[in-house]
Amino acid sequence: MINNVVLVGRLGNDPELTYLQSGTAIAKFRIAVDRPPRQGSDEQETDWLNIVAWGRTAENVAQYLD
C-alpha cells in the first residue's frame, strides 16, 4: 500500500536543486498552507512546510516551480 498526500499552497521560495555524489537529484523548497480560522476567530493561520523531492521528481520541481 502506498500513502499519498496532496498539499495545496503557495510556493515560499524557489526550489534548490542539488545532487548527491551518486548523482541522485534533491530539490528542497517551502510551501505555505492556510488553515481555516478557528471558531470565534477571524484570523487565518498559515503553516510553513519544508518539502524534499528526490530523483526525477526533484528535477521536474526545479524546472517547473518558481
mmCIF file of N, CA and C in Angstrom:
data_model
loop_
_atom_site.group_PDB
_atom_site.id
_atom_site.type_symbol
_atom_site.label_atom_id
_atom_site.label_comp_id
_atom_site.label_asym_id
_atom_site.label_seq_id
_atom_site.Cartn_x
_atom_site.Cartn_y
_atom_site.Cartn_z
ATOM 1 N N MET A 1 0.842 -1.175 0.000
ATOM 2 C CA MET A 1 0.000 0.000 0.000
ATOM 3 C C MET A 1 0.887 1.238 0.000
ATOM 4 N N ILE A 2 0.492 2.229 -0.794
ATOM 5 C CA ILE A 2 1.235 3.477 -0.896
ATOM 6 C C ILE A 2 0.407 4.584 -0.260
ATOM 7 N N ASN A 3 1.050 5.381 0.566
ATOM 8 C CA ASN A 3 0.385 6.539 1.164
ATOM 9 C C ASN A 3 0.599 7.747 0.257
ATOM 10 N N ASN A 4 -0.444 8.490 0.022
ATOM 11 C CA ASN A 4 -0.370 9.705 -0.786
ATOM 12 C C ASN A 4 -0.837 10.890 0.031
ATOM 13 N N VAL A 5 -0.167 12.020 -0.174
ATOM 14 C CA VAL A 5 -0.552 13.267 0.474
ATOM 15 C C VAL A 5 -0.609 14.338 -0.603
ATOM 16 N N VAL A 6 -1.659 15.132 -0.602
ATOM 17 C CA VAL A 6 -1.782 16.250 -1.527
ATOM 18 C C VAL A 6 -1.749 17.533 -0.712
ATOM 19 N N LEU A 7 -0.752 18.367 -0.959
ATOM 20 C CA LEU A 7 -0.609 19.640 -0.265
ATOM 21 C C LEU A 7 -0.883 20.756 -1.262
ATOM 22 N N VAL A 8 -1.830 21.615 -0.930
ATOM 23 C CA VAL A 8 -2.173 22.735 -1.798
ATOM 24 C C VAL A 8 -1.793 24.008 -1.058
ATOM 25 N N GLY A 9 -0.908 24.782 -1.655
ATOM 26 C CA GLY A 9 -0.466 26.002 -1.004
ATOM 27 C C GLY A 9 0.306 26.882 -1.960
ATOM 28 N N ARG A 10 1.044 27.814 -1.395
ATOM 29 C CA ARG A 10 1.849 28.756 -2.170
ATOM 30 C C ARG A 10 3.324 28.433 -1.986
ATOM 31 N N LEU A 11 4.064 28.561 -3.053
ATOM 32 C CA LEU A 11 5.498 28.319 -3.014
ATOM 33 C C LEU A 11 6.172 29.437 -2.225
ATOM 34 N N GLY A 12 6.951 29.071 -1.199
ATOM 35 C CA GLY A 12 7.598 30.057 -0.345
ATOM 36 C C GLY A 12 8.936 30.531 -0.876
ATOM 37 N N ASN A 13 9.611 29.687 -1.629
ATOM 38 C CA ASN A 13 10.884 30.057 -2.227
ATOM 39 C C ASN A 13 11.132 29.148 -3.428
ATOM 40 N N ASP A 14 12.013 29.579 -4.320
ATOM 41 C CA ASP A 14 12.341 28.740 -5.467
ATOM 42 C C ASP A 14 13.054 27.481 -4.985
ATOM 43 N N PRO A 15 12.798 26.340 -5.619
ATOM 44 C CA PRO A 15 13.466 25.093 -5.215
ATOM 45 C C PRO A 15 14.981 25.176 -5.409
ATOM 46 N N GLU A 16 15.711 24.578 -4.465
ATOM 47 C CA GLU A 16 17.171 24.490 -4.557
ATOM 48 C C GLU A 16 17.510 23.074 -4.988
ATOM 49 N N LEU A 17 18.068 22.934 -6.188
ATOM 50 C CA LEU A 17 18.404 21.623 -6.734
ATOM 51 C C LEU A 17 19.869 21.322 -6.473
ATOM 52 N N THR A 18 20.127 20.181 -5.843
ATOM 53 C CA THR A 18 21.490 19.715 -5.618
ATOM 54 C C THR A 18 21.561 18.247 -6.011
ATOM 55 N N TYR A 19 22.773 17.753 -6.141
ATOM 56 C CA TYR A 19 22.992 16.356 -6.500
ATOM 57 C C TYR A 19 23.911 15.703 -5.479
ATOM 58 N N LEU A 20 23.599 14.469 -5.115
ATOM 59 C CA LEU A 20 24.478 13.690 -4.255
ATOM 60 C C LEU A 20 25.655 13.185 -5.085
ATOM 61 N N GLN A 21 26.679 12.649 -4.431
ATOM 62 C CA GLN A 21 27.828 12.109 -5.155
ATOM 63 C C GLN A 21 27.421 10.953 -6.066
ATOM 64 N N SER A 22 26.346 10.274 -5.706
ATOM 65 C CA SER A 22 25.859 9.158 -6.523
ATOM 66 C C SER A 22 25.113 9.642 -7.764
ATOM 67 N N GLY A 23 24.832 10.959 -7.846
ATOM 68 C CA GLY A 23 24.128 11.516 -8.988
ATOM 69 C C GLY A 23 22.636 11.694 -8.767
ATOM 70 N N THR A 24 22.137 11.329 -7.592
ATOM 71 C CA THR A 24 20.720 11.483 -7.277
ATOM 72 C C THR A 24 20.390 12.953 -7.041
ATOM 73 N N ALA A 25 19.339 13.439 -7.698
ATOM 74 C CA ALA A 25 18.916 14.833 -7.566
ATOM 75 C C ALA A 25 18.061 15.005 -6.312
ATOM 76 N N ILE A 26 18.249 16.157 -5.643
ATOM 77 C CA ILE A 26 17.453 16.512 -4.469
ATOM 78 C C ILE A 26 17.019 17.968 -4.622
ATOM 79 N N ALA A 27 15.719 18.222 -4.483
ATOM 80 C CA ALA A 27 15.195 19.590 -4.525
ATOM 81 C C ALA A 27 14.544 19.898 -3.184
ATOM 82 N N LYS A 28 14.896 21.046 -2.608
ATOM 83 C CA LYS A 28 14.332 21.472 -1.333
ATOM 84 C C LYS A 28 13.637 22.814 -1.531
ATOM 85 N N PHE A 29 12.429 22.940 -0.943
ATOM 86 C CA PHE A 29 11.676 24.186 -1.019
ATOM 87 C C PHE A 29 10.644 24.212 0.100
ATOM 88 N N ARG A 30 9.973 25.359 0.272
ATOM 89 C CA ARG A 30 8.956 25.520 1.312
ATOM 90 C C ARG A 30 7.642 25.914 0.664
ATOM 91 N N ILE A 31 6.538 25.470 1.271
ATOM 92 C CA ILE A 31 5.227 25.917 0.835
ATOM 93 C C ILE A 31 4.440 26.414 2.045
ATOM 94 N N ALA A 32 3.558 27.362 1.782
ATOM 95 C CA ALA A 32 2.676 27.916 2.816
ATOM 96 C C ALA A 32 1.284 27.349 2.592
ATOM 97 N N VAL A 33 0.717 26.742 3.627
ATOM 98 C CA VAL A 33 -0.622 26.162 3.561
ATOM 99 C C VAL A 33 -1.485 26.866 4.602
ATOM 100 N N ASP A 34 -2.593 27.447 4.141
ATOM 101 C CA ASP A 34 -3.509 28.155 5.048
ATOM 102 C C ASP A 34 -4.437 27.176 5.742
ATOM 103 N N ARG A 35 -4.627 27.405 7.030
ATOM 104 C CA ARG A 35 -5.617 26.661 7.823
ATOM 105 C C ARG A 35 -6.852 27.516 7.950
ATOM 106 N N PRO A 36 -8.028 26.894 7.987
ATOM 107 C CA PRO A 36 -9.235 27.714 8.212
ATOM 108 C C PRO A 36 -9.189 28.349 9.598
ATOM 109 N N PRO A 37 -9.844 29.486 9.759
ATOM 110 C CA PRO A 37 -9.845 30.151 11.072
ATOM 111 C C PRO A 37 -10.506 29.278 12.131
ATOM 112 N N ARG A 38 -9.998 29.375 13.344
ATOM 113 C CA ARG A 38 -10.615 28.660 14.467
ATOM 114 C C ARG A 38 -11.963 29.291 14.778
ATOM 115 N N GLN A 39 -12.804 28.528 15.400
ATOM 116 C CA GLN A 39 -14.141 29.022 15.729
ATOM 117 C C GLN A 39 -14.029 30.233 16.654
ATOM 118 N N GLY A 40 -14.715 31.309 16.294
ATOM 119 C CA GLY A 40 -14.698 32.522 17.105
ATOM 120 C C GLY A 40 -13.565 33.464 16.748
ATOM 121 N N SER A 41 -12.744 33.122 15.751
ATOM 122 C CA SER A 41 -11.631 33.974 15.349
ATOM 123 C C SER A 41 -11.751 34.284 13.858
ATOM 124 N N ASP A 42 -11.324 35.471 13.479
ATOM 125 C CA ASP A 42 -11.337 35.860 12.070
ATOM 126 C C ASP A 42 -9.962 35.694 11.421
ATOM 127 N N GLU A 43 -8.932 35.433 12.239
ATOM 128 C CA GLU A 43 -7.576 35.338 11.713
ATOM 129 C C GLU A 43 -7.301 33.953 11.144
ATOM 130 N N GLN A 44 -6.743 33.948 9.943
ATOM 131 C CA GLN A 44 -6.377 32.698 9.306
ATOM 132 C C GLN A 44 -4.914 32.392 9.646
ATOM 133 N N GLU A 45 -4.611 31.134 9.952
ATOM 134 C CA GLU A 45 -3.248 30.734 10.296
ATOM 135 C C GLU A 45 -2.592 30.068 9.095
ATOM 136 N N THR A 46 -1.284 30.250 8.987
ATOM 137 C CA THR A 46 -0.517 29.669 7.895
ATOM 138 C C THR A 46 0.534 28.733 8.468
ATOM 139 N N ASP A 47 0.607 27.530 7.911
ATOM 140 C CA ASP A 47 1.655 26.578 8.254
ATOM 141 C C ASP A 47 2.691 26.574 7.140
ATOM 142 N N TRP A 48 3.971 26.626 7.520
ATOM 143 C CA TRP A 48 5.063 26.552 6.545
ATOM 144 C C TRP A 48 5.634 25.141 6.593
ATOM 145 N N LEU A 49 5.661 24.483 5.444
ATOM 146 C CA LEU A 49 6.126 23.099 5.361
ATOM 147 C C LEU A 49 7.392 23.020 4.517
ATOM 148 N N ASN A 50 8.403 22.321 5.041
ATOM 149 C CA ASN A 50 9.625 22.071 4.295
ATOM 150 C C ASN A 50 9.430 20.805 3.467
ATOM 151 N N ILE A 51 9.699 20.884 2.162
ATOM 152 C CA ILE A 51 9.478 19.782 1.247
ATOM 153 C C ILE A 51 10.822 19.366 0.643
ATOM 154 N N VAL A 52 11.017 18.050 0.512
ATOM 155 C CA VAL A 52 12.200 17.499 -0.143
ATOM 156 C C VAL A 52 11.727 16.519 -1.206
ATOM 157 N N ALA A 53 12.157 16.741 -2.446
ATOM 158 C CA ALA A 53 11.820 15.847 -3.552
ATOM 159 C C ALA A 53 13.102 15.170 -4.036
ATOM 160 N N TRP A 54 12.981 13.929 -4.475
ATOM 161 C CA TRP A 54 14.137 13.133 -4.877
ATOM 162 C C TRP A 54 14.038 12.695 -6.333
ATOM 163 N N GLY A 55 15.198 12.466 -6.951
ATOM 164 C CA GLY A 55 15.269 11.864 -8.277
ATOM 165 C C GLY A 55 14.665 12.725 -9.372
ATOM 166 N N ARG A 56 13.951 12.066 -10.303
ATOM 167 C CA ARG A 56 13.363 12.769 -11.441
ATOM 168 C C ARG A 56 12.320 13.791 -10.974
ATOM 169 N N THR A 57 11.613 13.486 -9.892
ATOM 170 C CA THR A 57 10.648 14.442 -9.344
ATOM 171 C C THR A 57 11.356 15.726 -8.946
ATOM 172 N N ALA A 58 12.523 15.619 -8.328
ATOM 173 C CA ALA A 58 13.296 16.802 -7.925
ATOM 174 C C ALA A 58 13.689 17.629 -9.139
ATOM 175 N N GLU A 59 14.098 16.982 -10.212
ATOM 176 C CA GLU A 59 14.481 17.709 -11.422
ATOM 177 C C GLU A 59 13.270 18.418 -12.029
ATOM 178 N N ASN A 60 12.097 17.772 -12.028
ATOM 179 C CA ASN A 60 10.883 18.413 -12.544
ATOM 180 C C ASN A 60 10.472 19.598 -11.675
ATOM 181 N N VAL A 61 10.571 19.433 -10.352
ATOM 182 C CA VAL A 61 10.247 20.522 -9.425
ATOM 183 C C VAL A 61 11.128 21.736 -9.701
ATOM 184 N N ALA A 62 12.429 21.513 -9.837
ATOM 185 C CA ALA A 62 13.362 22.608 -10.061
ATOM 186 C C ALA A 62 13.110 23.288 -11.409
ATOM 187 N N GLN A 63 12.676 22.520 -12.406
ATOM 188 C CA GLN A 63 12.457 23.067 -13.732
ATOM 189 C C GLN A 63 11.158 23.863 -13.819
ATOM 190 N N TYR A 64 10.094 23.397 -13.175
ATOM 191 C CA TYR A 64 8.780 23.972 -13.409
ATOM 192 C C TYR A 64 8.238 24.860 -12.294
ATOM 193 N N LEU A 65 8.770 24.776 -11.077
ATOM 194 C CA LEU A 65 8.253 25.607 -9.989
ATOM 195 C C LEU A 65 9.154 26.819 -9.777
ATOM 196 N N ASP A 66 8.547 27.986 -9.748
ATOM 197 C CA ASP A 66 9.270 29.213 -9.403
ATOM 198 C C ASP A 66 8.297 30.297 -9.021
#
